[in-house]
Amino acid sequence: MKRLLLRTRAHLRDAAKPVTDAAIGGLTIGLLRTTRYFDPEKTARFFGRAAHFIGRRLREDRIGRENLKAAFPEKSPEEIEEILTGVWHNLGRIGAEFAHIDRIWDHDPQNPDKPGRVEFSARSKQLFDQLRDDGKPALFFAAHLGNWELSPIAAAAHGLDATILFRRPNIEAADRAIERIRAVNLGTLVPAGRDAPLKLAQALKNGQHVAMLVDQYLTNGVPVTFFGRKTTANPLLARLRRQIDCPIHGTRIIRLPDGRFRGEVTEEVKPVFDASGQIDIQGTMQAITDVVEGWVREYPDQWLWLHRRWR
């Protein structure tokens, strides 16, 4: 009888999935469309408060708290809660800003002193221009920090030919809605999958730039140390560097007060070589992870602590 009940429940769940997915997809489309009618900054503040209110009642809140305690054992419970509050507010703001993603990047390279939402340091601009104009391929990595969705916008808006690895949402209808927004003013998007490494390697061979997020936990990844604890990282970027001789740079979009952002490009992150002269995959990913850890230590409330980060 128990087995029959389990099978029946599974069949009902499978039968209801298309209806549930369609409903969530429709809600996503409606929410994105509606949000575009309102002021981006006011909406972002509202979404931030809403995400904090709802998020504190989800299991991800507990996961984030445990992650923060593990990463910052020296911080008081009050400091941990303050960071976690910022994490939820940042996540909510990203949701609101995503609806305006094709409008929010207002930096004018022809008038860099013109007031706007985005600023660059002189060195970051110099590095960006150099990488854009040298006619050579390059690898860029980013993390779930600040508003990570703006990095591709920055590349496209300033003429950087980029191929970007991304992960599709699990719900098809929501995926289509998000794709319509992501398709505006972006480079070439490559969904994560079996053929993604081949497509990214070909883009590098064609002299293009390849970008990806590198801070997700990957069960079958290479071992690295993050905040003093062992974890695993996706080795794809290092493997691409082993195939194609090109520089590696980090990029981040930091959230500033009053709905503003600062874009940064790091100096070249040198790969690690093994005794045979080949790229050391684990060593190179550790070097990249060290950069990400430095970013997170600087802005802990702007990083996504809400998922599994360690073994």
mmCIF file of C-alpha atoms in Angstrom:
data_model
loop_
_atom_site.group_PDB
_atom_site.id
_atom_site.type_symbol
_atom_site.label_atom_id
_atom_site.label_comp_id
_atom_site.label_asym_id
_atom_site.label_seq_id
_atom_site.Cartn_x
_atom_site.Cartn_y
_atom_site.Cartn_z
ATOM 1 C CA MET A 1 0.000 0.000 0.000
ATOM 2 C CA LYS A 2 2.812 2.416 0.898
ATOM 3 C CA ARG A 3 4.544 1.729 -2.422
ATOM 4 C CA LEU A 4 1.288 2.334 -4.292
ATOM 5 C CA LEU A 5 0.781 5.654 -2.508
ATOM 6 C CA LEU A 6 4.321 6.731 -3.366
ATOM 7 C CA ARG A 7 3.845 5.849 -7.039
ATOM 8 C CA THR A 8 0.508 7.668 -7.127
ATOM 9 C CA ARG A 9 2.036 10.771 -5.575
ATOM 10 C CA ALA A 10 4.884 10.686 -8.106
ATOM 11 C CA HIS A 11 2.430 10.375 -11.012
ATOM 12 C CA LEU A 12 0.367 13.287 -9.700
ATOM 13 C CA ARG A 13 3.478 15.409 -9.287
ATOM 14 C CA ASP A 14 4.626 14.629 -12.839
ATOM 15 C CA ALA A 15 1.161 15.361 -14.228
ATOM 16 C CA ALA A 16 0.959 18.679 -12.384
ATOM 17 C CA LYS A 17 4.457 19.819 -13.347
ATOM 18 C CA PRO A 18 3.549 21.352 -16.768
ATOM 19 C CA VAL A 19 0.706 23.312 -15.169
ATOM 20 C CA THR A 20 2.905 24.468 -12.273
ATOM 21 C CA ASP A 21 5.743 25.438 -14.596
ATOM 22 C CA ALA A 22 3.372 27.373 -16.848
ATOM 23 C CA ALA A 23 1.939 29.218 -13.854
ATOM 24 C CA ILE A 24 5.389 30.132 -12.519
ATOM 25 C CA GLY A 25 6.530 31.117 -15.990
ATOM 26 C CA GLY A 26 3.471 33.331 -16.436
ATOM 27 C CA LEU A 27 4.073 34.914 -13.054
ATOM 28 C CA THR A 28 7.713 35.573 -13.983
ATOM 29 C CA ILE A 29 6.730 37.233 -17.264
ATOM 30 C CA GLY A 30 4.063 39.346 -15.588
ATOM 31 C CA LEU A 31 6.364 40.411 -12.771
ATOM 32 C CA LEU A 32 9.173 41.380 -15.122
ATOM 33 C CA ARG A 33 6.848 43.332 -17.405
ATOM 34 C CA THR A 34 5.128 45.114 -14.533
ATOM 35 C CA THR A 35 8.404 46.035 -12.836
ATOM 36 C CA ARG A 36 9.586 47.835 -15.971
ATOM 37 C CA TYR A 37 6.834 50.470 -15.521
ATOM 38 C CA PHE A 38 8.287 51.677 -12.210
ATOM 39 C CA ASP A 39 11.370 53.645 -11.190
ATOM 40 C CA PRO A 40 14.343 51.224 -11.029
ATOM 41 C CA GLU A 41 15.788 52.488 -7.740
ATOM 42 C CA LYS A 42 12.475 52.694 -5.854
ATOM 43 C CA THR A 43 11.515 49.261 -7.112
ATOM 44 C CA ALA A 44 14.916 47.865 -6.145
ATOM 45 C CA ARG A 45 14.539 49.154 -2.594
ATOM 46 C CA PHE A 46 11.066 47.613 -2.353
ATOM 47 C CA PHE A 47 12.254 44.267 -3.747
ATOM 48 C CA GLY A 48 15.173 44.327 -1.320
ATOM 49 C CA ARG A 49 12.870 44.737 1.665
ATOM 50 C CA ALA A 50 10.486 42.095 0.308
ATOM 51 C CA ALA A 51 13.308 39.597 -0.266
ATOM 52 C CA HIS A 52 14.525 40.164 3.295
ATOM 53 C CA PHE A 53 11.037 39.689 4.748
ATOM 54 C CA ILE A 54 10.359 36.496 2.778
ATOM 55 C CA GLY A 55 13.911 35.134 2.814
ATOM 56 C CA ARG A 56 14.182 35.114 6.597
ATOM 57 C CA ARG A 57 11.441 32.473 6.581
ATOM 58 C CA LEU A 58 13.179 30.140 4.128
ATOM 59 C CA ARG A 59 15.703 27.379 4.738
ATOM 60 C CA GLU A 60 18.210 29.304 2.609
ATOM 61 C CA ASP A 61 18.403 31.799 5.457
ATOM 62 C CA ARG A 62 19.703 29.069 7.750
ATOM 63 C CA ILE A 63 22.154 27.908 5.080
ATOM 64 C CA GLY A 64 23.443 31.453 4.638
ATOM 65 C CA ARG A 65 23.872 31.911 8.402
ATOM 66 C CA GLU A 66 25.818 28.648 8.740
ATOM 67 C CA ASN A 67 28.014 29.565 5.765
ATOM 68 C CA LEU A 68 28.769 32.961 7.283
ATOM 69 C CA LYS A 69 29.604 31.458 10.678
ATOM 70 C CA ALA A 70 32.000 29.037 8.991
ATOM 71 C CA ALA A 71 33.657 31.772 6.930
ATOM 72 C CA PHE A 72 33.832 34.375 9.718
ATOM 73 C CA PRO A 73 34.171 32.556 13.073
ATOM 74 C CA GLU A 74 35.497 35.760 14.613
ATOM 75 C CA LYS A 75 32.315 37.744 13.925
ATOM 76 C CA SER A 76 29.577 38.194 16.520
ATOM 77 C CA PRO A 77 26.014 36.915 15.953
ATOM 78 C CA GLU A 78 24.924 40.525 15.430
ATOM 79 C CA GLU A 79 27.539 41.041 12.715
ATOM 80 C CA ILE A 80 26.498 37.801 11.001
ATOM 81 C CA GLU A 81 22.849 38.910 10.995
ATOM 82 C CA GLU A 82 23.788 42.316 9.589
ATOM 83 C CA ILE A 83 25.662 40.691 6.698
ATOM 84 C CA LEU A 84 22.822 38.251 6.046
ATOM 85 C CA THR A 85 20.327 41.116 5.945
ATOM 86 C CA GLY A 86 22.477 42.760 3.278
ATOM 87 C CA VAL A 87 22.600 39.513 1.299
ATOM 88 C CA TRP A 88 18.798 39.333 1.096
ATOM 89 C CA HIS A 89 18.503 43.012 0.202
ATOM 90 C CA ASN A 90 21.120 42.613 -2.542
ATOM 91 C CA LEU A 91 19.315 39.581 -3.970
ATOM 92 C CA GLY A 92 15.986 41.414 -4.021
ATOM 93 C CA ARG A 93 17.547 44.419 -5.698
ATOM 94 C CA ILE A 94 19.013 42.209 -8.420
ATOM 95 C CA GLY A 95 15.525 40.870 -9.148
ATOM 96 C CA ALA A 96 14.164 44.378 -9.648
ATOM 97 C CA GLU A 97 17.203 45.547 -11.617
ATOM 98 C CA PHE A 98 16.993 42.541 -13.913
ATOM 99 C CA ALA A 99 13.703 43.841 -15.285
ATOM 100 C CA HIS A 100 15.517 47.069 -16.263
ATOM 101 C CA ILE A 101 18.774 45.402 -17.291
ATOM 102 C CA ASP A 102 18.649 46.785 -20.827
ATOM 103 C CA ARG A 103 18.272 50.359 -19.489
ATOM 104 C CA ILE A 104 20.249 50.448 -16.262
ATOM 105 C CA TRP A 105 23.755 50.616 -17.752
ATOM 106 C CA ASP A 106 24.070 54.322 -18.520
ATOM 107 C CA HIS A 107 27.828 54.775 -18.555
ATOM 108 C CA ASP A 108 28.814 56.844 -21.599
ATOM 109 C CA PRO A 109 32.412 56.133 -22.668
ATOM 110 C CA GLN A 110 32.381 59.295 -24.800
ATOM 111 C CA ASN A 111 31.480 61.370 -21.737
ATOM 112 C CA PRO A 112 33.085 59.541 -18.781
ATOM 113 C CA ASP A 113 32.559 62.504 -16.437
ATOM 114 C CA LYS A 114 28.818 62.615 -17.086
ATOM 115 C CA PRO A 115 26.907 61.699 -13.886
ATOM 116 C CA GLY A 116 25.299 58.278 -14.047
ATOM 117 C CA ARG A 117 24.714 55.007 -12.233
ATOM 118 C CA VAL A 118 28.067 53.484 -13.207
ATOM 119 C CA GLU A 119 31.678 54.431 -12.577
ATOM 120 C CA PHE A 120 35.070 52.897 -13.410
ATOM 121 C CA SER A 121 38.531 53.372 -11.984
ATOM 122 C CA ALA A 122 41.077 54.698 -14.460
ATOM 123 C CA ARG A 123 43.052 51.438 -14.289
ATOM 124 C CA SER A 124 39.985 49.258 -14.921
ATOM 125 C CA LYS A 125 39.098 51.348 -17.958
ATOM 126 C CA GLN A 126 42.655 51.075 -19.239
ATOM 127 C CA LEU A 127 42.656 47.278 -18.866
ATOM 128 C CA PHE A 128 39.221 46.945 -20.455
ATOM 129 C CA ASP A 129 40.162 49.065 -23.467
ATOM 130 C CA GLN A 130 43.400 47.156 -23.904
ATOM 131 C CA LEU A 131 41.676 43.761 -23.811
ATOM 132 C CA ARG A 132 38.936 44.951 -26.165
ATOM 133 C CA ASP A 133 41.299 46.400 -28.756
ATOM 134 C CA ASP A 134 44.287 44.011 -28.818
ATOM 135 C CA GLY A 135 42.598 41.523 -31.173
ATOM 136 C CA LYS A 136 43.427 38.594 -28.885
ATOM 137 C CA PRO A 137 41.252 36.209 -26.875
ATOM 138 C CA ALA A 138 40.941 36.429 -23.102
ATOM 139 C CA LEU A 139 39.192 34.630 -20.259
ATOM 140 C CA PHE A 140 37.082 36.564 -17.744
ATOM 141 C CA PHE A 141 35.729 35.219 -14.475
ATOM 142 C CA ALA A 142 33.115 36.711 -12.179
ATOM 143 C CA ALA A 143 31.292 35.745 -8.982
ATOM 144 C CA HIS A 144 27.790 36.087 -7.556
ATOM 145 C CA LEU A 145 28.736 39.449 -6.091
ATOM 146 C CA GLY A 146 26.991 42.834 -6.326
ATOM 147 C CA ASN A 147 24.891 42.708 -9.489
ATOM 148 C CA TRP A 148 26.616 40.010 -11.529
ATOM 149 C CA GLU A 149 23.990 40.263 -14.287
ATOM 150 C CA LEU A 150 25.409 43.653 -15.304
ATOM 151 C CA SER A 151 28.835 42.354 -16.350
ATOM 152 C CA PRO A 152 27.648 41.119 -19.781
ATOM 153 C CA ILE A 153 25.826 44.419 -20.282
ATOM 154 C CA ALA A 154 29.061 46.283 -19.583
ATOM 155 C CA ALA A 155 30.961 44.179 -22.118
ATOM 156 C CA ALA A 156 28.398 44.647 -24.886
ATOM 157 C CA ALA A 157 27.866 48.346 -24.170
ATOM 158 C CA HIS A 158 31.573 49.038 -24.585
ATOM 159 C CA GLY A 159 32.227 46.891 -27.630
ATOM 160 C CA LEU A 160 33.874 43.837 -26.048
ATOM 161 C CA ASP A 161 33.180 40.747 -28.158
ATOM 162 C CA ALA A 162 32.207 38.236 -25.457
ATOM 163 C CA THR A 163 30.836 34.713 -25.291
ATOM 164 C CA ILE A 164 29.201 34.093 -21.931
ATOM 165 C CA LEU A 165 28.489 30.800 -20.206
ATOM 166 C CA PHE A 166 25.187 30.784 -18.311
ATOM 167 C CA ARG A 167 22.893 28.312 -16.576
ATOM 168 C CA ARG A 168 19.279 28.052 -17.716
ATOM 169 C CA PRO A 169 16.453 28.229 -15.148
ATOM 170 C CA ASN A 170 14.823 24.849 -14.473
ATOM 171 C CA ILE A 171 11.386 26.127 -15.510
ATOM 172 C CA GLU A 172 11.078 26.423 -19.287
ATOM 173 C CA ALA A 173 8.506 29.230 -19.369
ATOM 174 C CA ALA A 174 10.518 31.336 -16.918
ATOM 175 C CA ASP A 175 13.613 30.583 -18.973
ATOM 176 C CA ARG A 176 11.977 32.003 -22.113
ATOM 177 C CA ALA A 177 10.916 35.160 -20.276
ATOM 178 C CA ILE A 178 14.396 35.722 -18.892
ATOM 179 C CA GLU A 179 15.996 34.950 -22.242
ATOM 180 C CA ARG A 180 14.006 37.743 -23.913
ATOM 181 C CA ILE A 181 15.507 40.257 -21.505
ATOM 182 C CA ARG A 182 18.995 38.738 -21.558
ATOM 183 C CA ALA A 183 19.006 38.881 -25.355
ATOM 184 C CA VAL A 184 19.135 42.683 -25.263
ATOM 185 C CA ASN A 185 22.596 44.225 -25.626
ATOM 186 C CA LEU A 186 24.478 41.068 -24.692
ATOM 187 C CA GLY A 187 27.163 39.017 -26.352
ATOM 188 C CA THR A 188 26.840 35.392 -27.385
ATOM 189 C CA LEU A 189 25.159 33.289 -24.695
ATOM 190 C CA VAL A 190 26.191 29.640 -24.323
ATOM 191 C CA PRO A 191 24.013 27.520 -22.003
ATOM 192 C CA ALA A 192 25.853 25.159 -19.669
ATOM 193 C CA GLY A 193 25.834 21.632 -21.068
ATOM 194 C CA ARG A 194 27.972 18.907 -22.571
ATOM 195 C CA ASP A 195 28.870 20.898 -25.666
ATOM 196 C CA ALA A 196 29.570 24.167 -23.823
ATOM 197 C CA PRO A 197 33.353 23.561 -23.419
ATOM 198 C CA LEU A 198 33.702 22.986 -27.168
ATOM 199 C CA LYS A 199 31.779 26.153 -28.007
ATOM 200 C CA LEU A 200 33.790 28.235 -25.550
ATOM 201 C CA ALA A 201 37.100 26.837 -26.796
ATOM 202 C CA GLN A 202 36.087 27.650 -30.374
ATOM 203 C CA ALA A 203 35.204 31.208 -29.357
ATOM 204 C CA LEU A 204 38.701 31.635 -27.900
ATOM 205 C CA LYS A 205 40.266 30.192 -31.059
ATOM 206 C CA ASN A 206 38.270 32.786 -33.011
ATOM 207 C CA GLY A 207 39.877 35.554 -30.959
ATOM 208 C CA GLN A 208 36.818 36.243 -28.821
ATOM 209 C CA HIS A 209 36.562 36.745 -25.063
ATOM 210 C CA VAL A 210 34.937 34.106 -22.855
ATOM 211 C CA ALA A 211 33.343 34.878 -19.492
ATOM 212 C CA MET A 212 31.819 32.742 -16.735
ATOM 213 C CA LEU A 213 30.888 32.660 -13.066
ATOM 214 C CA VAL A 214 33.339 30.533 -11.088
ATOM 215 C CA ASP A 215 32.124 30.553 -7.476
ATOM 216 C CA GLN A 216 29.579 27.728 -7.554
ATOM 217 C CA TYR A 217 30.181 24.531 -5.591
ATOM 218 C CA LEU A 218 30.708 21.621 -7.996
ATOM 219 C CA THR A 219 30.489 18.080 -6.641
ATOM 220 C CA ASN A 220 32.978 16.659 -9.137
ATOM 221 C CA GLY A 221 35.171 19.754 -9.310
ATOM 222 C CA VAL A 222 38.824 20.208 -8.396
ATOM 223 C CA PRO A 223 39.772 20.724 -4.732
ATOM 224 C CA VAL A 224 40.415 24.307 -3.611
ATOM 225 C CA THR A 225 40.489 26.125 -0.292
ATOM 226 C CA PHE A 226 37.927 28.874 0.285
ATOM 227 C CA PHE A 227 37.872 30.814 3.562
ATOM 228 C CA GLY A 228 40.207 28.213 5.055
ATOM 229 C CA ARG A 229 37.934 25.284 4.247
ATOM 230 C CA LYS A 230 38.164 22.643 1.550
ATOM 231 C CA THR A 231 35.646 22.809 -1.281
ATOM 232 C CA THR A 232 35.519 22.071 -5.007
ATOM 233 C CA ALA A 233 35.504 24.393 -7.994
ATOM 234 C CA ASN A 234 34.498 24.031 -11.622
ATOM 235 C CA PRO A 235 37.778 23.484 -13.536
ATOM 236 C CA LEU A 236 36.405 24.633 -16.905
ATOM 237 C CA LEU A 237 38.163 27.997 -17.012
ATOM 238 C CA ALA A 238 41.568 26.467 -16.223
ATOM 239 C CA ARG A 239 41.019 23.718 -18.787
ATOM 240 C CA LEU A 240 40.216 26.303 -21.432
ATOM 241 C CA ARG A 241 43.410 28.151 -20.497
ATOM 242 C CA ARG A 242 45.329 24.899 -20.951
ATOM 243 C CA GLN A 243 44.005 24.704 -24.527
ATOM 244 C CA ILE A 244 44.344 28.369 -25.484
ATOM 245 C CA ASP A 245 47.191 30.672 -24.457
ATOM 246 C CA CYS A 246 45.402 33.827 -23.327
ATOM 247 C CA PRO A 247 45.238 36.108 -20.258
ATOM 248 C CA ILE A 248 42.813 35.580 -17.361
ATOM 249 C CA HIS A 249 41.129 38.562 -15.692
ATOM 250 C CA GLY A 250 38.485 38.911 -13.030
ATOM 251 C CA THR A 251 35.595 41.325 -13.309
ATOM 252 C CA ARG A 252 33.001 42.490 -10.790
ATOM 253 C CA ILE A 253 30.163 44.992 -10.521
ATOM 254 C CA ILE A 254 30.097 46.380 -6.974
ATOM 255 C CA ARG A 255 26.938 47.890 -5.560
ATOM 256 C CA LEU A 256 27.320 51.467 -4.304
ATOM 257 C CA PRO A 257 24.836 53.641 -2.348
ATOM 258 C CA ASP A 258 21.912 55.359 -4.097
ATOM 259 C CA GLY A 259 21.448 52.755 -6.830
ATOM 260 C CA ARG A 260 24.926 53.183 -8.303
ATOM 261 C CA PHE A 261 27.612 50.681 -9.319
ATOM 262 C CA ARG A 262 31.349 50.460 -9.828
ATOM 263 C CA GLY A 263 32.785 48.201 -12.521
ATOM 264 C CA GLU A 264 36.251 46.734 -12.018
ATOM 265 C CA VAL A 265 38.664 44.592 -14.007
ATOM 266 C CA THR A 266 41.544 42.922 -12.173
ATOM 267 C CA GLU A 267 45.122 42.711 -13.269
ATOM 268 C CA GLU A 268 45.954 39.489 -15.094
ATOM 269 C CA VAL A 269 45.672 36.435 -12.860
ATOM 270 C CA LYS A 270 48.692 34.338 -13.717
ATOM 271 C CA PRO A 271 48.013 30.620 -14.244
ATOM 272 C CA VAL A 272 49.964 28.006 -12.304
ATOM 273 C CA PHE A 273 52.167 25.559 -14.216
ATOM 274 C CA ASP A 274 53.077 22.015 -13.209
ATOM 275 C CA ALA A 275 56.518 20.373 -13.444
ATOM 276 C CA SER A 276 55.926 19.420 -17.078
ATOM 277 C CA GLY A 277 55.171 23.006 -18.065
ATOM 278 C CA GLN A 278 51.442 22.446 -18.518
ATOM 279 C CA ILE A 279 48.731 24.495 -16.858
ATOM 280 C CA ASP A 280 48.089 23.113 -13.373
ATOM 281 C CA ILE A 281 44.280 22.926 -13.281
ATOM 282 C CA GLN A 282 43.939 22.759 -9.499
ATOM 283 C CA GLY A 283 46.593 25.410 -8.863
ATOM 284 C CA THR A 284 45.088 27.807 -11.389
ATOM 285 C CA MET A 285 41.599 27.408 -9.954
ATOM 286 C CA GLN A 286 43.032 28.041 -6.485
ATOM 287 C CA ALA A 287 44.573 31.295 -7.730
ATOM 288 C CA ILE A 288 41.182 32.340 -9.115
ATOM 289 C CA THR A 289 39.394 31.261 -5.929
ATOM 290 C CA ASP A 290 41.806 33.412 -3.901
ATOM 291 C CA VAL A 291 40.744 36.462 -5.927
ATOM 292 C CA VAL A 292 37.071 35.664 -5.351
ATOM 293 C CA GLU A 293 37.674 35.245 -1.611
ATOM 294 C CA GLY A 294 39.318 38.672 -1.502
ATOM 295 C CA TRP A 295 36.284 40.170 -3.222
ATOM 296 C CA VAL A 296 33.887 38.502 -0.800
ATOM 297 C CA ARG A 297 35.874 39.575 2.268
ATOM 298 C CA GLU A 298 35.670 43.157 1.024
ATOM 299 C CA TYR A 299 31.899 43.059 0.385
ATOM 300 C CA PRO A 300 30.481 40.070 2.310
ATOM 301 C CA ASP A 301 26.923 41.412 2.244
ATOM 302 C CA GLN A 302 26.948 41.496 -1.572
ATOM 303 C CA TRP A 303 27.811 37.824 -2.104
ATOM 304 C CA LEU A 304 25.301 34.985 -2.456
ATOM 305 C CA TRP A 305 25.815 32.942 0.725
ATOM 306 C CA LEU A 306 22.485 31.131 0.382
ATOM 307 C CA HIS A 307 23.634 27.882 -1.230
ATOM 308 C CA ARG A 308 26.013 25.093 -0.336
ATOM 309 C CA ARG A 309 29.613 26.343 -0.506
ATOM 310 C CA TRP A 310 31.628 23.605 1.149
ATOM 311 C CA ARG A 311 31.621 19.806 1.229
#
